[in-house]
mmCIF file of C-alpha atoms in Angstrom:
data_model
loop_
_atom_site.group_PDB
_atom_site.id
_atom_site.type_symbol
_atom_site.label_atom_id
_atom_site.label_comp_id
_atom_site.label_asym_id
_atom_site.label_seq_id
_atom_site.Cartn_x
_atom_site.Cartn_y
_atom_site.Cartn_z
ATOM 1 C CA MET A 291 27.779 -8.582 -16.852
ATOM 2 C CA ALA A 292 26.640 -12.092 -14.959
ATOM 3 C CA ASN A 293 26.413 -11.800 -11.030
ATOM 4 C CA PRO A 294 29.377 -12.893 -9.273
ATOM 5 C CA CYS A 295 27.682 -15.687 -7.689
ATOM 6 C CA VAL A 296 26.099 -16.965 -10.608
ATOM 7 C CA GLU A 297 29.542 -16.970 -12.227
ATOM 8 C CA LYS A 298 30.862 -19.177 -9.536
ATOM 9 C CA LEU A 299 27.681 -21.422 -10.161
ATOM 10 C CA SER A 300 28.253 -21.653 -13.607
ATOM 11 C CA ALA A 301 31.912 -22.567 -13.309
ATOM 12 C CA GLY A 302 31.595 -24.995 -10.756
ATOM 13 C CA GLU A 303 33.303 -23.087 -8.202
ATOM 14 C CA TRP A 304 29.990 -23.245 -6.446
ATOM 15 C CA SER A 305 27.572 -26.380 -5.927
ATOM 16 C CA PRO A 306 23.741 -25.948 -6.298
ATOM 17 C CA GLU A 307 23.568 -26.754 -2.901
ATOM 18 C CA ARG A 308 26.312 -24.104 -2.027
ATOM 19 C CA PHE A 309 24.268 -21.522 -4.302
ATOM 20 C CA ARG A 310 20.827 -22.508 -2.565
ATOM 21 C CA ARG A 311 22.308 -21.689 0.747
ATOM 22 C CA HIS A 312 23.911 -18.504 -0.169
ATOM 23 C CA LEU A 313 20.503 -17.645 -1.500
ATOM 24 C CA GLU A 314 18.631 -18.669 1.734
ATOM 25 C CA GLU A 315 21.324 -16.870 3.776
ATOM 26 C CA THR A 316 21.340 -13.296 1.724
ATOM 27 C CA ARG A 317 18.146 -13.505 0.356
ATOM 28 C CA ALA A 318 17.193 -12.942 -3.216
ATOM 29 C CA PRO A 319 17.074 -11.130 -5.708
ATOM 30 C CA LEU A 320 21.051 -10.814 -6.033
ATOM 31 C CA VAL A 321 21.887 -7.107 -6.368
ATOM 32 C CA GLU A 322 25.403 -5.592 -8.074
ATOM 33 C CA ARG A 323 25.968 -2.079 -8.447
ATOM 34 C CA VAL A 324 27.087 -0.975 -11.886
ATOM 35 C CA THR A 325 26.551 2.657 -11.714
ATOM 36 C CA PRO A 326 25.892 4.981 -8.932
ATOM 37 C CA GLY A 327 22.297 5.044 -9.697
ATOM 38 C CA GLU A 328 22.074 1.940 -11.350
ATOM 39 C CA VAL A 329 22.111 -1.861 -10.176
ATOM 40 C CA GLU A 330 21.743 -4.904 -11.930
ATOM 41 C CA VAL A 331 19.012 -7.311 -10.210
ATOM 42 C CA THR A 332 19.255 -11.061 -10.969
ATOM 43 C CA PHE A 333 16.244 -13.158 -9.909
ATOM 44 C CA VAL A 334 16.709 -16.712 -9.386
ATOM 45 C CA ASP A 335 14.119 -19.510 -9.517
ATOM 46 C CA GLU A 336 14.120 -23.144 -9.613
ATOM 47 C CA PRO A 337 10.985 -24.578 -10.987
ATOM 48 C CA GLY A 338 11.714 -28.057 -12.103
ATOM 49 C CA ASP A 339 12.079 -29.280 -15.589
ATOM 50 C CA ASP A 340 9.654 -28.034 -18.726
ATOM 51 C CA THR A 341 8.431 -25.207 -16.877
ATOM 52 C CA THR A 342 8.981 -21.336 -18.139
ATOM 53 C CA VAL A 343 9.071 -18.681 -15.684
ATOM 54 C CA THR A 344 8.654 -14.981 -16.243
ATOM 55 C CA LEU A 345 8.677 -11.867 -13.558
ATOM 56 C CA SER A 346 5.780 -9.640 -12.743
ATOM 57 C CA VAL A 347 6.300 -6.248 -10.816
ATOM 58 C CA VAL A 348 4.220 -3.558 -9.381
ATOM 59 C CA ILE A 349 5.917 -0.856 -11.657
ATOM 60 C CA GLY A 350 4.064 0.059 -14.919
ATOM 61 C CA PRO A 351 1.030 1.018 -16.354
ATOM 62 C CA ASN A 352 -1.086 -1.537 -14.593
ATOM 63 C CA ILE A 353 -2.652 -1.237 -11.310
ATOM 64 C CA GLY A 354 -1.032 -4.330 -10.054
ATOM 65 C CA PHE A 355 1.710 -6.701 -11.454
ATOM 66 C CA ASN A 356 3.293 -5.921 -14.675
ATOM 67 C CA PRO A 357 4.691 -8.831 -16.754
ATOM 68 C CA MET A 358 8.550 -7.977 -17.606
ATOM 69 C CA GLY A 359 7.537 -10.482 -20.739
ATOM 70 C CA THR A 360 11.033 -11.850 -20.795
ATOM 71 C CA GLU A 361 11.511 -15.525 -19.762
ATOM 72 C CA PHE A 362 14.412 -16.659 -17.243
ATOM 73 C CA THR A 363 17.203 -18.605 -18.739
ATOM 74 C CA SER A 364 18.575 -21.842 -17.313
ATOM 75 C CA VAL A 365 21.847 -21.906 -15.658
ATOM 76 C CA PRO A 366 23.499 -25.033 -17.662
ATOM 77 C CA GLY A 367 24.225 -28.055 -15.515
ATOM 78 C CA THR A 368 22.019 -26.832 -12.526
ATOM 79 C CA PRO A 369 18.396 -26.726 -11.769
ATOM 80 C CA PHE A 370 18.201 -22.714 -11.707
ATOM 81 C CA ARG A 371 16.410 -20.280 -14.112
ATOM 82 C CA ILE A 372 17.947 -16.572 -13.575
ATOM 83 C CA LEU A 373 16.380 -13.169 -15.211
ATOM 84 C CA THR A 374 18.942 -10.067 -14.726
ATOM 85 C CA LEU A 375 17.570 -6.604 -15.320
ATOM 86 C CA ARG A 376 19.219 -2.984 -14.701
ATOM 87 C CA MET A 377 17.321 -0.709 -12.598
ATOM 88 C CA ARG A 378 17.620 2.406 -10.693
ATOM 89 C CA SER A 379 18.832 1.598 -7.427
ATOM 90 C CA ASP A 380 16.512 3.437 -5.128
ATOM 91 C CA LEU A 381 13.642 1.292 -5.897
ATOM 92 C CA ARG A 382 11.315 -0.774 -3.632
ATOM 93 C CA PHE A 383 8.506 -3.241 -5.338
ATOM 94 C CA SER A 384 6.494 -6.050 -4.742
ATOM 95 C CA TYR A 385 6.697 -8.957 -7.220
ATOM 96 C CA VAL A 386 5.959 -12.494 -8.190
ATOM 97 C CA PHE A 387 6.830 -15.066 -10.601
ATOM 98 C CA THR A 388 4.662 -16.803 -12.944
ATOM 99 C CA ARG A 389 5.462 -20.583 -13.489
ATOM 100 C CA CYS A 390 3.838 -21.849 -16.773
ATOM 101 C CA GLY A 391 3.931 -25.865 -17.143
ATOM 102 C CA PRO A 392 4.050 -28.147 -20.007
ATOM 103 C CA MET A 393 0.246 -27.885 -20.026
ATOM 104 C CA ALA A 394 -0.055 -24.261 -20.022
ATOM 105 C CA ASP A 395 -1.042 -24.097 -16.621
ATOM 106 C CA GLU A 396 -0.226 -21.068 -14.859
ATOM 107 C CA GLU A 397 1.187 -20.512 -11.556
ATOM 108 C CA GLN A 398 1.884 -16.933 -9.476
ATOM 109 C CA ILE A 399 4.098 -17.498 -6.563
ATOM 110 C CA PRO A 400 6.482 -15.378 -4.609
ATOM 111 C CA ASP A 401 10.211 -15.600 -4.805
ATOM 112 C CA PRO A 402 11.172 -19.036 -2.938
ATOM 113 C CA PHE A 403 14.326 -17.397 -2.155
ATOM 114 C CA ASN A 404 12.544 -14.099 -0.652
ATOM 115 C CA PRO A 405 9.287 -15.217 1.291
ATOM 116 C CA PRO A 406 6.540 -12.723 1.774
ATOM 117 C CA PRO A 407 7.064 -10.091 4.329
ATOM 118 C CA LYS A 408 5.279 -10.355 7.706
ATOM 119 C CA PHE A 409 2.325 -7.857 6.142
ATOM 120 C CA ALA A 410 2.079 -9.188 3.078
ATOM 121 C CA GLU A 411 -1.861 -9.948 2.915
ATOM 122 C CA CYS A 412 -3.625 -6.751 1.678
ATOM 123 C CA ALA A 413 -7.685 -5.875 1.248
ATOM 124 C CA VAL A 414 -7.078 -6.208 -2.564
ATOM 125 C CA GLU A 415 -6.357 -10.070 -2.884
ATOM 126 C CA ARG A 416 -4.542 -10.023 -6.046
ATOM 127 C CA PHE A 417 -1.849 -7.684 -4.363
ATOM 128 C CA SER A 418 -1.324 -10.275 -1.377
ATOM 129 C CA GLY A 419 1.547 -12.587 -0.887
ATOM 130 C CA ALA A 420 3.876 -10.841 -2.999
ATOM 131 C CA SER A 421 7.873 -10.699 -2.242
ATOM 132 C CA VAL A 422 9.502 -7.416 -1.858
ATOM 133 C CA ALA A 423 12.480 -5.902 -3.273
ATOM 134 C CA VAL A 424 14.521 -3.535 -1.654
ATOM 135 C CA LEU A 425 17.283 -1.884 -3.446
ATOM 136 C CA PRO A 426 20.442 -0.478 -2.103
ATOM 137 C CA ASP A 427 19.471 3.364 -2.166
ATOM 138 C CA ALA A 428 15.978 2.840 -1.286
ATOM 139 C CA VAL A 429 14.399 5.238 1.477
ATOM 140 C CA PRO A 430 14.639 3.055 4.424
ATOM 141 C CA LEU A 431 11.054 2.545 6.307
ATOM 142 C CA PRO A 432 12.429 2.008 9.814
ATOM 143 C CA TRP A 433 9.351 1.831 11.504
ATOM 144 C CA LEU A 434 7.990 -0.750 9.288
ATOM 145 C CA GLU A 435 10.898 -2.999 9.970
ATOM 146 C CA GLN A 436 10.262 -2.130 13.987
ATOM 147 C CA ALA A 437 6.446 -3.127 13.240
ATOM 148 C CA GLU A 438 7.798 -6.656 11.731
ATOM 149 C CA ALA A 439 9.820 -7.449 14.609
ATOM 150 C CA ARG A 440 6.825 -6.844 17.278
ATOM 151 C CA PRO A 441 4.267 -9.313 18.363
ATOM 152 C CA ALA A 442 0.960 -8.917 16.884
ATOM 153 C CA PRO A 443 -1.106 -6.482 19.062
ATOM 154 C CA ALA A 444 -4.484 -7.302 20.795
ATOM 155 C CA MET A 445 -7.097 -6.927 18.194
ATOM 156 C CA GLU A 446 -11.064 -6.761 18.857
ATOM 157 C CA SER A 447 -13.558 -7.685 16.120
ATOM 158 C CA ALA A 448 -16.931 -7.516 15.785
ATOM 159 C CA VAL A 449 -19.768 -7.047 12.836
ATOM 160 C CA LEU A 450 -21.375 -3.945 11.879
ATOM 161 C CA ALA A 451 -24.592 -3.948 10.202
ATOM 162 C CA SER A 452 -25.318 -1.392 8.057
ATOM 163 C CA GLU A 453 -29.099 0.126 7.534
ATOM 164 C CA LEU A 454 -27.902 2.472 5.152
ATOM 165 C CA LEU A 455 -25.913 -0.019 2.803
ATOM 166 C CA GLY A 456 -28.216 -2.885 3.374
ATOM 167 C CA ASN A 457 -24.916 -5.015 4.382
ATOM 168 C CA GLU A 458 -22.398 -5.861 7.080
ATOM 169 C CA ARG A 459 -18.927 -6.063 7.485
ATOM 170 C CA ARG A 460 -16.267 -7.092 10.229
ATOM 171 C CA ILE A 461 -14.557 -4.217 12.252
ATOM 172 C CA TRP A 462 -11.283 -4.732 13.604
ATOM 173 C CA VAL A 463 -10.189 -2.339 16.422
ATOM 174 C CA SER A 464 -7.075 -2.035 18.259
ATOM 175 C CA MET A 465 -6.522 -0.135 21.481
ATOM 176 C CA PRO A 466 -2.847 1.126 22.684
ATOM 177 C CA ARG A 467 -1.610 -0.235 25.934
ATOM 178 C CA GLY A 468 -2.777 1.357 28.835
ATOM 179 C CA GLU A 469 -6.374 2.332 30.550
ATOM 180 C CA PHE A 470 -8.239 4.693 29.020
ATOM 181 C CA SER A 471 -11.507 6.479 30.100
ATOM 182 C CA GLU A 472 -14.150 9.301 28.586
ATOM 183 C CA GLU A 473 -12.050 11.988 30.340
ATOM 184 C CA THR A 474 -8.667 10.702 28.487
ATOM 185 C CA ALA A 475 -10.460 9.993 25.073
ATOM 186 C CA LEU A 476 -8.166 8.813 22.375
ATOM 187 C CA PRO A 477 -7.666 10.046 19.005
ATOM 188 C CA PHE A 478 -8.310 7.284 16.149
ATOM 189 C CA VAL A 479 -7.569 6.419 12.831
ATOM 190 C CA ILE A 480 -10.301 4.804 10.585
ATOM 191 C CA HIS A 481 -8.203 2.716 7.865
ATOM 192 C CA LEU A 482 -10.473 2.001 4.847
ATOM 193 C CA ASP A 483 -8.191 -0.823 3.777
ATOM 194 C CA GLY A 484 -8.734 -2.869 6.773
ATOM 195 C CA THR A 485 -7.696 -6.715 7.405
ATOM 196 C CA PRO A 486 -6.457 -8.185 10.716
ATOM 197 C CA GLU A 487 -3.205 -8.560 9.392
ATOM 198 C CA HIS A 488 -2.468 -5.057 8.372
ATOM 199 C CA SER A 489 0.528 -2.885 9.761
ATOM 200 C CA ALA A 490 -0.950 0.063 10.987
ATOM 201 C CA PRO A 491 -1.538 -1.626 14.674
ATOM 202 C CA SER A 492 1.929 -2.390 14.885
ATOM 203 C CA VAL A 493 3.292 0.638 13.447
ATOM 204 C CA ARG A 494 1.215 2.496 15.909
ATOM 205 C CA ASP A 495 2.822 0.472 18.743
ATOM 206 C CA ALA A 496 6.486 0.998 17.722
ATOM 207 C CA LEU A 497 5.848 5.074 17.483
ATOM 208 C CA VAL A 498 3.990 4.973 20.584
ATOM 209 C CA GLN A 499 7.025 3.257 22.447
ATOM 210 C CA ALA A 500 9.332 5.185 20.869
ATOM 211 C CA GLY A 501 7.802 8.589 22.021
ATOM 212 C CA LEU A 502 7.210 9.627 18.605
ATOM 213 C CA ILE A 503 3.333 9.802 18.559
ATOM 214 C CA ARG A 504 0.514 10.262 20.980
ATOM 215 C CA PRO A 505 -1.339 6.889 21.543
ATOM 216 C CA CYS A 506 -4.199 6.391 19.268
ATOM 217 C CA ALA A 507 -6.561 3.931 18.381
ATOM 218 C CA VAL A 508 -6.575 1.964 15.059
ATOM 219 C CA VAL A 509 -9.813 0.918 13.368
ATOM 220 C CA LEU A 510 -9.889 -1.217 10.351
ATOM 221 C CA VAL A 511 -12.717 -1.584 7.886
ATOM 222 C CA ASP A 512 -13.224 -4.841 5.881
ATOM 223 C CA GLN A 513 -14.111 -4.455 2.392
ATOM 224 C CA LEU A 514 -16.490 -6.342 0.892
ATOM 225 C CA GLY A 515 -14.958 -7.940 -2.143
ATOM 226 C CA LEU A 516 -16.450 -6.624 -5.554
ATOM 227 C CA GLN A 517 -18.609 -4.056 -3.528
ATOM 228 C CA ARG A 518 -15.268 -2.020 -2.808
ATOM 229 C CA TYR A 519 -15.776 -0.678 -6.523
ATOM 230 C CA GLN A 520 -18.936 1.068 -5.505
ATOM 231 C CA GLU A 521 -18.610 2.128 -2.168
ATOM 232 C CA LEU A 522 -15.299 3.674 -2.244
ATOM 233 C CA LEU A 523 -15.589 5.464 -5.493
ATOM 234 C CA CYS A 524 -17.203 9.040 -3.904
ATOM 235 C CA ASN A 525 -20.193 7.129 -2.703
ATOM 236 C CA PRO A 526 -22.226 9.826 -0.572
ATOM 237 C CA ALA A 527 -24.034 6.529 1.136
ATOM 238 C CA PHE A 528 -21.136 4.938 2.249
ATOM 239 C CA SER A 529 -19.793 8.429 3.529
ATOM 240 C CA GLN A 530 -22.761 8.739 5.054
ATOM 241 C CA MET A 531 -22.312 5.174 6.691
ATOM 242 C CA LEU A 532 -19.210 6.061 8.556
ATOM 243 C CA VAL A 533 -20.450 9.146 10.324
ATOM 244 C CA ASP A 534 -24.105 8.175 10.770
ATOM 245 C CA GLU A 535 -23.299 4.517 11.944
ATOM 246 C CA LEU A 536 -19.651 3.241 12.169
ATOM 247 C CA LEU A 537 -18.859 6.577 14.264
ATOM 248 C CA PRO A 538 -21.618 5.997 17.082
ATOM 249 C CA TRP A 539 -20.848 2.456 17.040
ATOM 250 C CA LEU A 540 -17.183 3.318 17.928
ATOM 251 C CA HIS A 541 -18.052 5.774 20.427
ATOM 252 C CA HIS A 542 -20.763 3.475 22.210
ATOM 253 C CA ARG A 543 -17.912 0.798 22.693
ATOM 254 C CA TYR A 544 -14.514 2.909 23.097
ATOM 255 C CA PRO A 545 -13.356 5.807 25.003
ATOM 256 C CA LEU A 546 -12.723 7.670 21.816
ATOM 257 C CA SER A 547 -12.501 11.679 20.797
ATOM 258 C CA ARG A 548 -15.255 13.346 19.291
ATOM 259 C CA ASP A 549 -12.616 16.490 18.180
ATOM 260 C CA PRO A 550 -12.463 16.198 14.291
ATOM 261 C CA GLY A 551 -8.628 17.032 14.748
ATOM 262 C CA ASP A 552 -8.331 13.855 16.549
ATOM 263 C CA VAL A 553 -9.744 11.686 13.967
ATOM 264 C CA ALA A 554 -8.171 10.479 10.754
ATOM 265 C CA LEU A 555 -9.506 8.658 7.800
ATOM 266 C CA ALA A 556 -7.301 6.790 5.773
ATOM 267 C CA GLY A 557 -6.850 4.800 3.033
ATOM 268 C CA GLU A 558 -4.942 3.519 -0.057
ATOM 269 C CA SER A 559 -5.997 3.275 -3.897
ATOM 270 C CA PHE A 560 -9.451 3.440 -3.881
ATOM 271 C CA GLY A 561 -9.548 3.765 -0.139
ATOM 272 C CA GLY A 562 -7.460 6.941 -0.619
ATOM 273 C CA LEU A 563 -9.881 8.490 -2.721
ATOM 274 C CA CYS A 564 -12.672 7.889 -0.502
ATOM 275 C CA ALA A 565 -10.800 9.276 2.589
ATOM 276 C CA GLY A 566 -10.185 12.061 0.835
ATOM 277 C CA TRP A 567 -13.402 12.779 -0.648
ATOM 278 C CA THR A 568 -15.208 11.788 2.449
ATOM 279 C CA ALA A 569 -12.958 14.362 4.685
ATOM 280 C CA LEU A 570 -14.075 17.364 2.257
ATOM 281 C CA HIS A 571 -17.683 16.581 2.490
ATOM 282 C CA HIS A 572 -17.586 15.987 6.454
ATOM 283 C CA PRO A 573 -15.115 17.993 7.601
ATOM 284 C CA THR A 574 -16.678 18.378 10.981
ATOM 285 C CA THR A 575 -16.567 14.672 11.779
ATOM 286 C CA PHE A 576 -13.004 13.829 9.910
ATOM 287 C CA GLY A 577 -10.389 16.666 10.465
ATOM 288 C CA ASN A 578 -7.459 14.729 8.824
ATOM 289 C CA ALA A 579 -7.002 12.645 5.825
ATOM 290 C CA ILE A 580 -4.379 9.978 4.858
ATOM 291 C CA ILE A 581 -4.292 9.095 1.568
ATOM 292 C CA GLN A 582 -1.839 6.628 -0.248
ATOM 293 C CA SER A 583 -1.409 6.579 -4.137
ATOM 294 C CA PRO A 584 -5.225 7.892 -4.059
ATOM 295 C CA SER A 585 -7.388 7.052 -7.272
ATOM 296 C CA CYS A 586 -7.576 10.778 -8.211
ATOM 297 C CA GLY A 587 -8.210 10.109 -11.549
ATOM 298 C CA TYR A 588 -11.774 8.568 -10.971
ATOM 299 C CA HIS A 589 -14.461 10.240 -12.476
ATOM 300 C CA PRO A 590 -17.936 8.093 -13.386
ATOM 301 C CA ASP A 591 -18.007 9.297 -17.193
ATOM 302 C CA LEU A 592 -14.168 9.332 -17.659
ATOM 303 C CA ARG A 593 -13.967 6.184 -19.949
ATOM 304 C CA GLY A 594 -11.380 5.307 -22.731
ATOM 305 C CA GLY A 595 -12.632 4.334 -26.356
ATOM 306 C CA SER A 596 -11.675 2.850 -28.969
ATOM 307 C CA GLY A 597 -12.180 3.649 -33.062
ATOM 308 C CA ALA A 598 -15.442 5.268 -33.419
ATOM 309 C CA GLY A 599 -16.065 5.402 -29.719
ATOM 310 C CA GLU A 600 -13.251 8.269 -29.392
ATOM 311 C CA LEU A 601 -14.980 10.472 -31.208
ATOM 312 C CA LEU A 602 -17.983 10.155 -28.385
ATOM 313 C CA ARG A 603 -15.284 10.217 -25.368
ATOM 314 C CA SER A 604 -15.445 13.195 -22.832
ATOM 315 C CA THR A 605 -12.652 14.190 -20.295
ATOM 316 C CA PRO A 606 -14.004 15.622 -17.085
ATOM 317 C CA ILE A 607 -12.235 16.884 -14.277
ATOM 318 C CA PRO A 608 -11.863 13.727 -11.901
ATOM 319 C CA THR A 609 -14.346 13.823 -9.214
ATOM 320 C CA LEU A 610 -11.704 14.023 -6.255
ATOM 321 C CA ILE A 611 -10.089 17.338 -7.817
ATOM 322 C CA ALA A 612 -13.321 18.906 -9.222
ATOM 323 C CA ASP A 613 -14.748 18.705 -6.054
ATOM 324 C CA TYR A 614 -11.702 20.296 -3.902
ATOM 325 C CA LEU A 615 -11.809 23.008 -6.723
ATOM 326 C CA ALA A 616 -15.268 23.912 -6.418
ATOM 327 C CA ALA A 617 -15.469 24.091 -2.455
ATOM 328 C CA GLU A 618 -14.303 26.544 -0.241
ATOM 329 C CA PRO A 619 -11.318 25.671 2.002
ATOM 330 C CA ALA A 620 -12.311 22.617 4.331
ATOM 331 C CA PRO A 621 -10.629 23.068 8.079
ATOM 332 C CA ILE A 622 -8.990 19.349 7.191
ATOM 333 C CA ARG A 623 -5.122 18.304 7.051
ATOM 334 C CA ILE A 624 -4.156 15.753 4.088
ATOM 335 C CA PHE A 625 -1.327 13.503 4.357
ATOM 336 C CA HIS A 626 -0.728 12.712 0.736
ATOM 337 C CA ASP A 627 1.692 10.067 -1.135
ATOM 338 C CA VAL A 628 1.975 8.637 -4.442
ATOM 339 C CA GLY A 629 4.888 6.610 -6.217
ATOM 340 C CA GLU A 630 7.112 8.542 -9.117
ATOM 341 C CA LEU A 631 6.539 5.300 -11.252
ATOM 342 C CA GLU A 632 2.615 5.006 -11.015
ATOM 343 C CA SER A 633 0.941 5.584 -14.353
ATOM 344 C CA SER A 634 -1.514 7.874 -12.094
ATOM 345 C CA ASN A 635 0.480 10.081 -10.109
ATOM 346 C CA THR A 636 -0.038 13.074 -12.875
ATOM 347 C CA HIS A 637 -3.499 13.291 -11.043
ATOM 348 C CA SER A 638 -2.080 13.266 -7.571
ATOM 349 C CA ARG A 639 0.321 16.025 -8.480
ATOM 350 C CA TRP A 640 -2.841 18.090 -9.969
ATOM 351 C CA LEU A 641 -4.526 17.316 -6.571
ATOM 352 C CA ASN A 642 -1.557 18.488 -4.563
ATOM 353 C CA HIS A 643 -1.404 21.954 -6.806
ATOM 354 C CA VAL A 644 -4.975 22.344 -6.158
ATOM 355 C CA LEU A 645 -4.688 21.953 -2.220
ATOM 356 C CA THR A 646 -1.637 23.908 -1.759
ATOM 357 C CA GLY A 647 -3.251 26.619 -4.068
ATOM 358 C CA LYS A 648 -6.430 26.488 -1.712
ATOM 359 C CA GLY A 649 -3.928 26.757 1.315
ATOM 360 C CA TYR A 650 -4.849 23.529 2.638
ATOM 361 C CA ASP A 651 -2.277 22.291 5.595
ATOM 362 C CA THR A 652 -1.139 19.335 3.551
ATOM 363 C CA HIS A 653 2.057 16.974 3.222
ATOM 364 C CA TYR A 654 2.788 15.681 -0.306
ATOM 365 C CA ARG A 655 5.550 13.411 -1.177
ATOM 366 C CA GLU A 656 6.409 10.730 -3.770
ATOM 367 C CA PHE A 657 8.646 7.508 -3.247
ATOM 368 C CA ALA A 658 10.486 5.467 -5.743
ATOM 369 C CA GLY A 659 7.887 3.083 -6.690
ATOM 370 C CA GLY A 660 4.952 1.966 -8.084
ATOM 371 C CA HIS A 661 1.006 1.667 -6.861
ATOM 372 C CA ASP A 662 2.547 -0.768 -3.831
ATOM 373 C CA TYR A 663 1.643 -1.865 -0.704
ATOM 374 C CA ALA A 664 5.688 -2.465 -0.082
ATOM 375 C CA TRP A 665 5.521 1.787 0.203
ATOM 376 C CA TRP A 666 2.147 2.112 1.819
ATOM 377 C CA ARG A 667 2.848 0.022 5.035
ATOM 378 C CA GLY A 668 6.003 1.845 5.993
ATOM 379 C CA LEU A 669 5.166 5.350 4.768
ATOM 380 C CA PHE A 670 1.846 5.259 7.214
ATOM 381 C CA ALA A 671 4.484 5.591 9.933
ATOM 382 C CA ASP A 672 5.294 9.463 8.500
ATOM 383 C CA ALA A 673 1.549 9.716 8.088
ATOM 384 C CA LEU A 674 0.869 9.053 11.574
ATOM 385 C CA ARG A 675 3.747 11.052 13.012
ATOM 386 C CA TRP A 676 2.384 14.085 10.722
ATOM 387 C CA TRP A 677 -0.978 13.798 12.049
ATOM 388 C CA LEU A 678 -0.203 12.893 15.879
ATOM 389 C CA PRO A 679 3.164 14.150 17.104
ATOM 390 C CA PRO A 680 3.508 14.134 20.850
ATOM 391 C CA MET A 681 2.046 16.875 22.790
ATOM 392 C CA ALA A 682 4.529 19.889 23.538
ATOM 393 C CA GLU A 683 5.720 19.871 27.452
#
């Protein structure tokens, strides 16, 4: 079934200029419902001659963009190429186009008719700058929309030098509006996937203004490129740096609470793995963990093989799950979300089974998508509301 707007373009009822204006006014992709639970989604590009276009989405077996494989097809007599796919109607997902020119030079770009949202820059560069599709039955993320409409909050930036790790990194701190002192010390969340463009401070401001959470500080920790893949993987030295260096550094500069219940450690993917592991091993410092699509399947010896290598492959219990199984329940609370369509969601379900079986105060949810910032940015609001509801009057 062709999209009605594409049919008008093909039949000459709409000129290319009229079709282009429609896309700019309504935003791509074009969506038509075909059953109560399914829609046809039409992506449109205008790449120029001798250029092929393919689509990649953050849903599928790979962590990152998964190529759909099928090339866009031309709309005869126009400069446009289209690709129509049938999808679940409740999806929200990041996506990009890959253009390949006559010299086989590839360029990955966002949808020119659906620019990236405000908070599109991410700690992991390969996820940054993508367009986001929100299909008609996707769970709304109203606090992300409110955050996107707000002016950027004030942010202080400084460099933290670590003797434990032998490196230094940028730290960004966003305080809520108002005056605070040691007598009114603030709760705070440390986000391990920090960038100065992160949505967390703006989401915090929207929730505070609505009276849905207590004022809190947001601390954003920079990740140092490829060192992320060593520091965040259940690394005792990195966790100790947070306890022995970052927290004293923060308390020296800001009126922040020393009550573990007022401190949350947050992260996405490897950052979520680190947040959950660090809170378990340092519960008198971090009383809460916000883990979004955590890499629960990680174990340093868990490697796939091929051929004869399969005869040597071991399958140990992943580190985070094994440590929670082995330890006595710690006095921590855990907010945990993961995509239904992530390849690793079975590990998140396993971790949740362990946590509930051990009696942890935990909130677990699955969303209709993949390993995707398109969901994490908005569901962080739910995590803040779970962790820091307003004080009872």
